[in-house]
PDB file of C-alpha atoms in Angstrom:
ATOM      1  CA  UNK A   1       0.000   0.000   0.000  1.00  0.00           C
ATOM      2  CA  UNK A   2       1.346   3.484  -0.815  1.00  0.00           C
ATOM      3  CA  UNK A   3       2.738   5.305   2.206  1.00  0.00           C
ATOM      4  CA  UNK A   4       3.509   8.984   2.732  1.00  0.00           C
ATOM      5  CA  UNK A   5       4.578  11.252   5.578  1.00  0.00           C
ATOM      6  CA  UNK A   6       2.411  14.276   6.329  1.00  0.00           C
ATOM      7  CA  UNK A   7       2.692  17.287   8.597  1.00  0.00           C
ATOM      8  CA  UNK A   8      -0.072  18.396  10.926  1.00  0.00           C
ATOM      9  CA  UNK A   9      -3.157  16.653  12.227  1.00  0.00           C
ATOM     10  CA  UNK A  10      -6.361  15.763  10.343  1.00  0.00           C
ATOM     11  CA  UNK A  11      -8.744  18.675   9.823  1.00  0.00           C
ATOM     12  CA  UNK A  12     -12.383  17.751   9.338  1.00  0.00           C
ATOM     13  CA  UNK A  13     -11.302  14.147   8.929  1.00  0.00           C
ATOM     14  CA  UNK A  14      -9.019  15.017   6.029  1.00  0.00           C
ATOM     15  CA  UNK A  15      -5.274  15.012   5.359  1.00  0.00           C
ATOM     16  CA  UNK A  16      -3.736  16.516   2.253  1.00  0.00           C
ATOM     17  CA  UNK A  17      -0.581  15.621   0.348  1.00  0.00           C
ATOM     18  CA  UNK A  18       1.130  18.528  -1.373  1.00  0.00           C
ATOM     19  CA  UNK A  19       4.227  19.249  -3.447  1.00  0.00           C
ATOM     20  CA  UNK A  20       6.377  16.302  -4.501  1.00  0.00           C
ATOM     21  CA  UNK A  21       4.244  13.807  -2.560  1.00  0.00           C
ATOM     22  CA  UNK A  22       1.089  14.987  -4.339  1.00  0.00           C
ATOM     23  CA  UNK A  23       2.849  14.684  -7.687  1.00  0.00           C
ATOM     24  CA  UNK A  24       4.099  11.188  -6.849  1.00  0.00           C
ATOM     25  CA  UNK A  25       0.698  10.038  -5.602  1.00  0.00           C
ATOM     26  CA  UNK A  26      -1.364  11.555  -8.400  1.00  0.00           C
ATOM     27  CA  UNK A  27       0.925  11.455 -11.429  1.00  0.00           C
ATOM     28  CA  UNK A  28       3.371   8.607 -10.767  1.00  0.00           C
ATOM     29  CA  UNK A  29       1.265   6.140  -8.768  1.00  0.00           C
ATOM     30  CA  UNK A  30      -1.929   7.427 -10.438  1.00  0.00           C
ATOM     31  CA  UNK A  31      -3.986   7.046  -7.291  1.00  0.00           C
ATOM     32  CA  UNK A  32      -7.684   7.589  -7.793  1.00  0.00           C
ATOM     33  CA  UNK A  33     -10.601   8.402  -5.445  1.00  0.00           C
ATOM     34  CA  UNK A  34     -11.518   5.436  -3.286  1.00  0.00           C
ATOM     35  CA  UNK A  35      -8.049   3.849  -3.286  1.00  0.00           C
ATOM     36  CA  UNK A  36      -6.393   3.059   0.037  1.00  0.00           C
ATOM     37  CA  UNK A  37      -3.275   4.852   1.234  1.00  0.00           C
ATOM     38  CA  UNK A  38      -1.403   5.076   4.531  1.00  0.00           C
ATOM     39  CA  UNK A  39      -0.342   8.476   5.826  1.00  0.00           C
ATOM     40  CA  UNK A  40       2.023   8.861   8.764  1.00  0.00           C
ATOM     41  CA  UNK A  41       2.657  11.907  10.944  1.00  0.00           C
ATOM     42  CA  UNK A  42       6.362  11.007  11.295  1.00  0.00           C
ATOM     43  CA  UNK A  43       5.984  10.728  15.071  1.00  0.00           C
ATOM     44  CA  UNK A  44       4.670   7.178  15.335  1.00  0.00           C
ATOM     45  CA  UNK A  45       1.013   7.428  14.255  1.00  0.00           C
ATOM     46  CA  UNK A  46      -0.346   5.855  11.082  1.00  0.00           C
ATOM     47  CA  UNK A  47      -3.582   7.005   9.446  1.00  0.00           C
ATOM     48  CA  UNK A  48      -5.585   4.554   7.335  1.00  0.00           C
ATOM     49  CA  UNK A  49      -7.006   6.650   4.515  1.00  0.00           C
ATOM     50  CA  UNK A  50      -8.795   6.558   1.205  1.00  0.00           C
ATOM     51  CA  UNK A  51      -8.161   9.057  -1.556  1.00  0.00           C
ATOM     52  CA  UNK A  52     -10.913  11.688  -1.704  1.00  0.00           C
ATOM     53  CA  UNK A  53      -9.794  14.008  -4.504  1.00  0.00           C
ATOM     54  CA  UNK A  54      -6.801  14.220  -6.846  1.00  0.00           C
ATOM     55  CA  UNK A  55      -5.905  17.673  -8.110  1.00  0.00           C
ATOM     56  CA  UNK A  56      -2.777  19.316  -9.472  1.00  0.00           C
ATOM     57  CA  UNK A  57      -0.528  19.945  -6.467  1.00  0.00           C
ATOM     58  CA  UNK A  58      -2.869  18.383  -3.896  1.00  0.00           C
ATOM     59  CA  UNK A  59      -4.232  14.935  -3.078  1.00  0.00           C
ATOM     60  CA  UNK A  60      -6.852  14.972  -0.339  1.00  0.00           C
ATOM     61  CA  UNK A  61      -7.417  11.836   1.728  1.00  0.00           C
ATOM     62  CA  UNK A  62     -10.252  10.826   4.062  1.00  0.00           C
ATOM     63  CA  UNK A  63      -9.035   9.465   7.401  1.00  0.00           C
ATOM     64  CA  UNK A  64     -10.839   6.257   8.341  1.00  0.00           C
ATOM     65  CA  UNK A  65      -8.825   5.463  11.446  1.00  0.00           C
ATOM     66  CA  UNK A  66      -5.493   5.853  13.207  1.00  0.00           C
ATOM     67  CA  UNK A  67      -3.199   3.615  15.252  1.00  0.00           C
ATOM     68  CA  UNK A  68       0.392   3.486  16.499  1.00  0.00           C
ATOM     69  CA  UNK A  69       2.864   2.489  13.803  1.00  0.00           C
ATOM     70  CA  UNK A  70       3.877  -1.149  14.140  1.00  0.00           C
ATOM     71  CA  UNK A  71       7.324  -0.814  12.595  1.00  0.00           C
ATOM     72  CA  UNK A  72       9.245   1.098  15.267  1.00  0.00           C
ATOM     73  CA  UNK A  73      11.829  -0.619  17.503  1.00  0.00           C
ATOM     74  CA  UNK A  74      11.195  -0.883  21.223  1.00  0.00           C
ATOM     75  CA  UNK A  75      14.382   1.053  21.884  1.00  0.00           C
ATOM     76  CA  UNK A  76      15.100   4.616  20.819  1.00  0.00           C
ATOM     77  CA  UNK A  77      18.387   4.319  18.900  1.00  0.00           C
ATOM     78  CA  UNK A  78      20.857   7.105  18.199  1.00  0.00           C
ATOM     79  CA  UNK A  79      23.815   6.606  15.864  1.00  0.00           C
ATOM     80  CA  UNK A  80      26.766   8.951  16.343  1.00  0.00           C
ATOM     81  CA  UNK A  81      28.828   8.489  13.196  1.00  0.00           C
ATOM     82  CA  UNK A  82      32.236   9.991  12.421  1.00  0.00           C
ATOM     83  CA  UNK A  83      32.298  11.501   8.936  1.00  0.00           C
ATOM     84  CA  UNK A  84      33.653   8.965   6.413  1.00  0.00           C
ATOM     85  CA  UNK A  85      35.234   9.894   3.130  1.00  0.00           C
ATOM     86  CA  UNK A  86      33.446   9.911  -0.196  1.00  0.00           C
ATOM     87  CA  UNK A  87      29.763   9.058  -0.306  1.00  0.00           C
ATOM     88  CA  UNK A  88      29.879   6.318   2.343  1.00  0.00           C
ATOM     89  CA  UNK A  89      27.645   8.342   4.640  1.00  0.00           C
ATOM     90  CA  UNK A  90      24.834   8.034   2.080  1.00  0.00           C
ATOM     91  CA  UNK A  91      24.898   4.256   2.512  1.00  0.00           C
ATOM     92  CA  UNK A  92      25.200   4.495   6.309  1.00  0.00           C
ATOM     93  CA  UNK A  93      22.200   6.827   6.630  1.00  0.00           C
ATOM     94  CA  UNK A  94      20.064   4.674   4.366  1.00  0.00           C
ATOM     95  CA  UNK A  95      20.813   1.399   6.145  1.00  0.00           C
ATOM     96  CA  UNK A  96      20.610   2.892   9.631  1.00  0.00           C
ATOM     97  CA  UNK A  97      17.130   4.222   8.879  1.00  0.00           C
ATOM     98  CA  UNK A  98      16.040   0.878   7.431  1.00  0.00           C
ATOM     99  CA  UNK A  99      17.230  -0.868  10.575  1.00  0.00           C
ATOM    100  CA  UNK A 100      15.274   1.471  12.849  1.00  0.00           C
ATOM    101  CA  UNK A 101      17.565   4.239  14.097  1.00  0.00           C
ATOM    102  CA  UNK A 102      15.722   7.243  15.535  1.00  0.00           C
ATOM    103  CA  UNK A 103      18.463   9.868  15.185  1.00  0.00           C
ATOM    104  CA  UNK A 104      21.776  10.194  13.373  1.00  0.00           C
ATOM    105  CA  UNK A 105      24.456  12.556  14.647  1.00  0.00           C
ATOM    106  CA  UNK A 106      27.369  13.015  12.213  1.00  0.00           C
ATOM    107  CA  UNK A 107      30.504  14.299  13.877  1.00  0.00           C
ATOM    108  CA  UNK A 108      34.108  15.217  13.169  1.00  0.00           C
ATOM    109  CA  UNK A 109      36.718  13.101  14.911  1.00  0.00           C
ATOM    110  CA  UNK A 110      40.356  14.142  14.921  1.00  0.00           C
ATOM    111  CA  UNK A 111      41.263  11.273  12.576  1.00  0.00           C
ATOM    112  CA  UNK A 112      38.462  11.856  10.056  1.00  0.00           C
ATOM    113  CA  UNK A 113      39.873  11.724   6.545  1.00  0.00           C
ATOM    114  CA  UNK A 114      36.975  13.855   5.276  1.00  0.00           C
ATOM    115  CA  UNK A 115      37.052  17.370   6.739  1.00  0.00           C
ATOM    116  CA  UNK A 116      34.799  19.545   4.559  1.00  0.00           C
ATOM    117  CA  UNK A 117      34.631  23.275   5.227  1.00  0.00           C
ATOM    118  CA  UNK A 118      30.863  23.321   4.726  1.00  0.00           C
ATOM    119  CA  UNK A 119      28.534  20.446   5.491  1.00  0.00           C
ATOM    120  CA  UNK A 120      25.121  22.107   5.059  1.00  0.00           C
ATOM    121  CA  UNK A 121      24.486  20.591   1.626  1.00  0.00           C
ATOM    122  CA  UNK A 122      25.703  17.182   2.769  1.00  0.00           C
ATOM    123  CA  UNK A 123      23.302  17.209   5.727  1.00  0.00           C
ATOM    124  CA  UNK A 124      20.457  18.270   3.430  1.00  0.00           C
ATOM    125  CA  UNK A 125      21.254  15.311   1.178  1.00  0.00           C
ATOM    126  CA  UNK A 126      21.392  12.893   4.123  1.00  0.00           C
ATOM    127  CA  UNK A 127      18.015  14.114   5.343  1.00  0.00           C
ATOM    128  CA  UNK A 128      16.499  13.419   1.932  1.00  0.00           C
ATOM    129  CA  UNK A 129      18.038   9.940   1.953  1.00  0.00           C
ATOM    130  CA  UNK A 130      16.623   9.346   5.445  1.00  0.00           C
ATOM    131  CA  UNK A 131      13.162  10.428   4.284  1.00  0.00           C
ATOM    132  CA  UNK A 132      13.183   8.149   1.240  1.00  0.00           C
ATOM    133  CA  UNK A 133      14.511   5.217   3.277  1.00  0.00           C
ATOM    134  CA  UNK A 134      11.813   5.756   5.910  1.00  0.00           C
ATOM    135  CA  UNK A 135       9.117   5.717   3.230  1.00  0.00           C
ATOM    136  CA  UNK A 136      10.550   2.630   1.530  1.00  0.00           C
ATOM    137  CA  UNK A 137      10.778   0.492   4.661  1.00  0.00           C
ATOM    138  CA  UNK A 138       7.506   1.612   6.253  1.00  0.00           C
ATOM    139  CA  UNK A 139       8.848   3.541   9.231  1.00  0.00           C
ATOM    140  CA  UNK A 140       6.395   5.188  11.598  1.00  0.00           C
ATOM    141  CA  UNK A 141       8.856   7.869  12.633  1.00  0.00           C
ATOM    142  CA  UNK A 142      10.953  10.100  10.433  1.00  0.00           C
ATOM    143  CA  UNK A 143      14.535   9.810  11.755  1.00  0.00           C
ATOM    144  CA  UNK A 144      16.420  13.041  12.296  1.00  0.00           C
ATOM    145  CA  UNK A 145      19.864  13.842  10.917  1.00  0.00           C
ATOM    146  CA  UNK A 146      21.564  16.603  12.890  1.00  0.00           C
ATOM    147  CA  UNK A 147      24.083  19.131  11.701  1.00  0.00           C
ATOM    148  CA  UNK A 148      27.713  17.991  11.956  1.00  0.00           C
ATOM    149  CA  UNK A 149      29.073  18.441  15.490  1.00  0.00           C
ATOM    150  CA  UNK A 150      32.392  17.892  17.249  1.00  0.00           C
ATOM    151  CA  UNK A 151      33.387  14.526  18.708  1.00  0.00           C
ATOM    152  CA  UNK A 152      33.027  16.012  22.191  1.00  0.00           C
ATOM    153  CA  UNK A 153      29.468  17.138  21.483  1.00  0.00           C
ATOM    154  CA  UNK A 154      28.504  13.782  19.986  1.00  0.00           C
ATOM    155  CA  UNK A 155      29.852  11.838  22.950  1.00  0.00           C
ATOM    156  CA  UNK A 156      28.152  14.147  25.440  1.00  0.00           C
ATOM    157  CA  UNK A 157      24.857  13.558  23.648  1.00  0.00           C
ATOM    158  CA  UNK A 158      25.443   9.789  23.571  1.00  0.00           C
ATOM    159  CA  UNK A 159      26.161   9.761  27.305  1.00  0.00           C
ATOM    160  CA  UNK A 160      22.550  10.775  27.989  1.00  0.00           C
ATOM    161  CA  UNK A 161      21.262   7.370  26.835  1.00  0.00           C
ATOM    162  CA  UNK A 162      20.605   4.498  29.222  1.00  0.00           C
ATOM    163  CA  UNK A 163      22.893   2.309  27.134  1.00  0.00           C
ATOM    164  CA  UNK A 164      25.803   4.298  25.673  1.00  0.00           C
ATOM    165  CA  UNK A 165      28.232   2.247  23.590  1.00  0.00           C
ATOM    166  CA  UNK A 166      31.655   3.357  22.361  1.00  0.00           C
ATOM    167  CA  UNK A 167      32.972   1.030  19.652  1.00  0.00           C
ATOM    168  CA  UNK A 168      36.717   1.106  20.163  1.00  0.00           C
ATOM    169  CA  UNK A 169      39.113  -0.807  17.936  1.00  0.00           C
ATOM    170  CA  UNK A 170      41.610  -1.252  20.798  1.00  0.00           C
ATOM    171  CA  UNK A 171      39.100  -2.710  23.238  1.00  0.00           C
ATOM    172  CA  UNK A 172      40.372  -6.176  24.164  1.00  0.00           C
ATOM    173  CA  UNK A 173      38.315  -7.166  27.217  1.00  0.00           C
ATOM    174  CA  UNK A 174      34.670  -6.347  26.534  1.00  0.00           C
ATOM    175  CA  UNK A 175      32.776  -7.458  23.454  1.00  0.00           C
ATOM    176  CA  UNK A 176      29.375  -6.157  22.409  1.00  0.00           C
ATOM    177  CA  UNK A 177      27.805  -9.465  23.367  1.00  0.00           C
ATOM    178  CA  UNK A 178      29.151  -9.119  26.916  1.00  0.00           C
ATOM    179  CA  UNK A 179      27.237  -5.874  27.336  1.00  0.00           C
ATOM    180  CA  UNK A 180      24.039  -6.839  25.542  1.00  0.00           C
ATOM    181  CA  UNK A 181      23.520 -10.046  27.500  1.00  0.00           C
ATOM    182  CA  UNK A 182      22.780  -7.884  30.550  1.00  0.00           C
ATOM    183  CA  UNK A 183      19.927  -6.132  28.768  1.00  0.00           C
ATOM    184  CA  UNK A 184      19.348  -3.087  26.605  1.00  0.00           C
ATOM    185  CA  UNK A 185      18.028   0.224  27.894  1.00  0.00           C
ATOM    186  CA  UNK A 186      15.036   2.034  26.409  1.00  0.00           C
ATOM    187  CA  UNK A 187      17.454   4.552  24.895  1.00  0.00           C
ATOM    188  CA  UNK A 188      20.642   3.389  23.183  1.00  0.00           C
ATOM    189  CA  UNK A 189      23.469   5.395  21.623  1.00  0.00           C
ATOM    190  CA  UNK A 190      26.183   3.933  19.415  1.00  0.00           C
ATOM    191  CA  UNK A 191      29.380   5.904  18.793  1.00  0.00           C
ATOM    192  CA  UNK A 192      31.239   4.714  15.690  1.00  0.00           C
ATOM    193  CA  UNK A 193      34.671   6.080  14.768  1.00  0.00           C
ATOM    194  CA  UNK A 194      36.331   7.174  11.510  1.00  0.00           C
ATOM    195  CA  UNK A 195      38.557   5.281   9.070  1.00  0.00           C
ATOM    196  CA  UNK A 196      41.606   6.429  11.029  1.00  0.00           C
ATOM    197  CA  UNK A 197      40.230   5.220  14.353  1.00  0.00           C
ATOM    198  CA  UNK A 198      39.775   7.101  17.606  1.00  0.00           C
ATOM    199  CA  UNK A 199      42.618   8.965  19.271  1.00  0.00           C
ATOM    200  CA  UNK A 200      43.648   7.995  22.798  1.00  0.00           C
ATOM    201  CA  UNK A 201      42.288  11.349  23.977  1.00  0.00           C
ATOM    202  CA  UNK A 202      38.864  10.616  22.470  1.00  0.00           C
ATOM    203  CA  UNK A 203      38.801   7.170  24.071  1.00  0.00           C
ATOM    204  CA  UNK A 204      39.692   8.733  27.415  1.00  0.00           C
ATOM    205  CA  UNK A 205      36.901  11.297  27.026  1.00  0.00           C
ATOM    206  CA  UNK A 206      34.388   8.552  26.237  1.00  0.00           C
ATOM    207  CA  UNK A 207      35.369   6.718  29.426  1.00  0.00           C
ATOM    208  CA  UNK A 208      35.157   9.941  31.420  1.00  0.00           C
ATOM    209  CA  UNK A 209      31.623  10.580  30.141  1.00  0.00           C
ATOM    210  CA  UNK A 210      30.544   7.059  31.103  1.00  0.00           C
ATOM    211  CA  UNK A 211      30.343   5.482  27.652  1.00  0.00           C
ATOM    212  CA  UNK A 212      30.913   1.718  27.632  1.00  0.00           C
ATOM    213  CA  UNK A 213      33.903   0.709  25.503  1.00  0.00           C
ATOM    214  CA  UNK A 214      33.111  -2.389  23.445  1.00  0.00           C
ATOM    215  CA  UNK A 215      34.585  -4.388  20.578  1.00  0.00           C
ATOM    216  CA  UNK A 216      32.829  -5.637  17.450  1.00  0.00           C
ATOM    217  CA  UNK A 217      35.125  -8.639  17.225  1.00  0.00           C
ATOM    218  CA  UNK A 218      38.592  -9.560  16.069  1.00  0.00           C
ATOM    219  CA  UNK A 219      38.161  -8.507  12.441  1.00  0.00           C
ATOM    220  CA  UNK A 220      38.654  -4.970  11.204  1.00  0.00           C
ATOM    221  CA  UNK A 221      35.360  -3.673   9.821  1.00  0.00           C
ATOM    222  CA  UNK A 222      35.024  -0.856   7.344  1.00  0.00           C
ATOM    223  CA  UNK A 223      33.452   2.299   8.735  1.00  0.00           C
ATOM    224  CA  UNK A 224      30.284   1.678   6.703  1.00  0.00           C
ATOM    225  CA  UNK A 225      30.040  -1.945   7.889  1.00  0.00           C
ATOM    226  CA  UNK A 226      30.489  -1.283  11.608  1.00  0.00           C
ATOM    227  CA  UNK A 227      27.264   0.709  12.212  1.00  0.00           C
ATOM    228  CA  UNK A 228      25.141  -1.825  10.319  1.00  0.00           C
ATOM    229  CA  UNK A 229      26.595  -4.732  12.308  1.00  0.00           C
ATOM    230  CA  UNK A 230      26.299  -2.875  15.610  1.00  0.00           C
ATOM    231  CA  UNK A 231      22.726  -1.739  15.049  1.00  0.00           C
ATOM    232  CA  UNK A 232      21.629  -5.225  13.977  1.00  0.00           C
ATOM    233  CA  UNK A 233      23.151  -6.755  17.112  1.00  0.00           C
ATOM    234  CA  UNK A 234      21.518  -4.193  19.412  1.00  0.00           C
ATOM    235  CA  UNK A 235      18.139  -4.609  17.733  1.00  0.00           C
ATOM    236  CA  UNK A 236      18.373  -8.392  18.056  1.00  0.00           C
ATOM    237  CA  UNK A 237      19.277  -8.153  21.730  1.00  0.00           C
ATOM    238  CA  UNK A 238      16.396  -5.731  22.289  1.00  0.00           C
ATOM    239  CA  UNK A 239      13.872  -8.192  20.874  1.00  0.00           C
ATOM    240  CA  UNK A 240      13.312  -6.363  17.600  1.00  0.00           C
ATOM    241  CA  UNK A 241      14.353  -9.167  15.238  1.00  0.00           C
TER     242      UNK A 241
END
């Protein structure tokens, strides 16, 4: 069934698609009055609708009922991701959203190979990728992608979660499984480093802020592989797979 995100609440039992969504619904999908469509407020509520009218620039839908979206994980997941080089972040954002992440915080670590002067356009692109991925996989919430922050800011934000994980390549004692077997909090943050790895100062800061240093195993994972593996493991442990 076609699915779209909408802003605002129903007025008079109606919700209206506008702009690109109206064009896609009316011209690409060729929806007609009476056809079923699901509209989502991006905050966890799905509306079961039927198309009422199709006009240029607007598709009006009649709301038949609403219910909590059934596709959201039990845990609220935040991915703090060091900026990778090239277009790897496109892949990371897409897959993280598909897996169920609630927020993505890109940050600059000292060893980041990519250090762009301006990141506004990159963030705008990542937000569009997040939106399309959320539509494609049937998400009930529209994940946020923040502006690029410093490593210190990202770690401070991660430390606010009940389960705050710092994936450190030099961790030799504690594996991810060791932590997850004791349970997963309702809020989980995952801090993933850059291609060049974390500095000793960044690892020390993570420990100081209370982040749990963990390993993803004995093999060296690419920066775009690590967040996918970590998120999948956390979701499994949290009963979401």
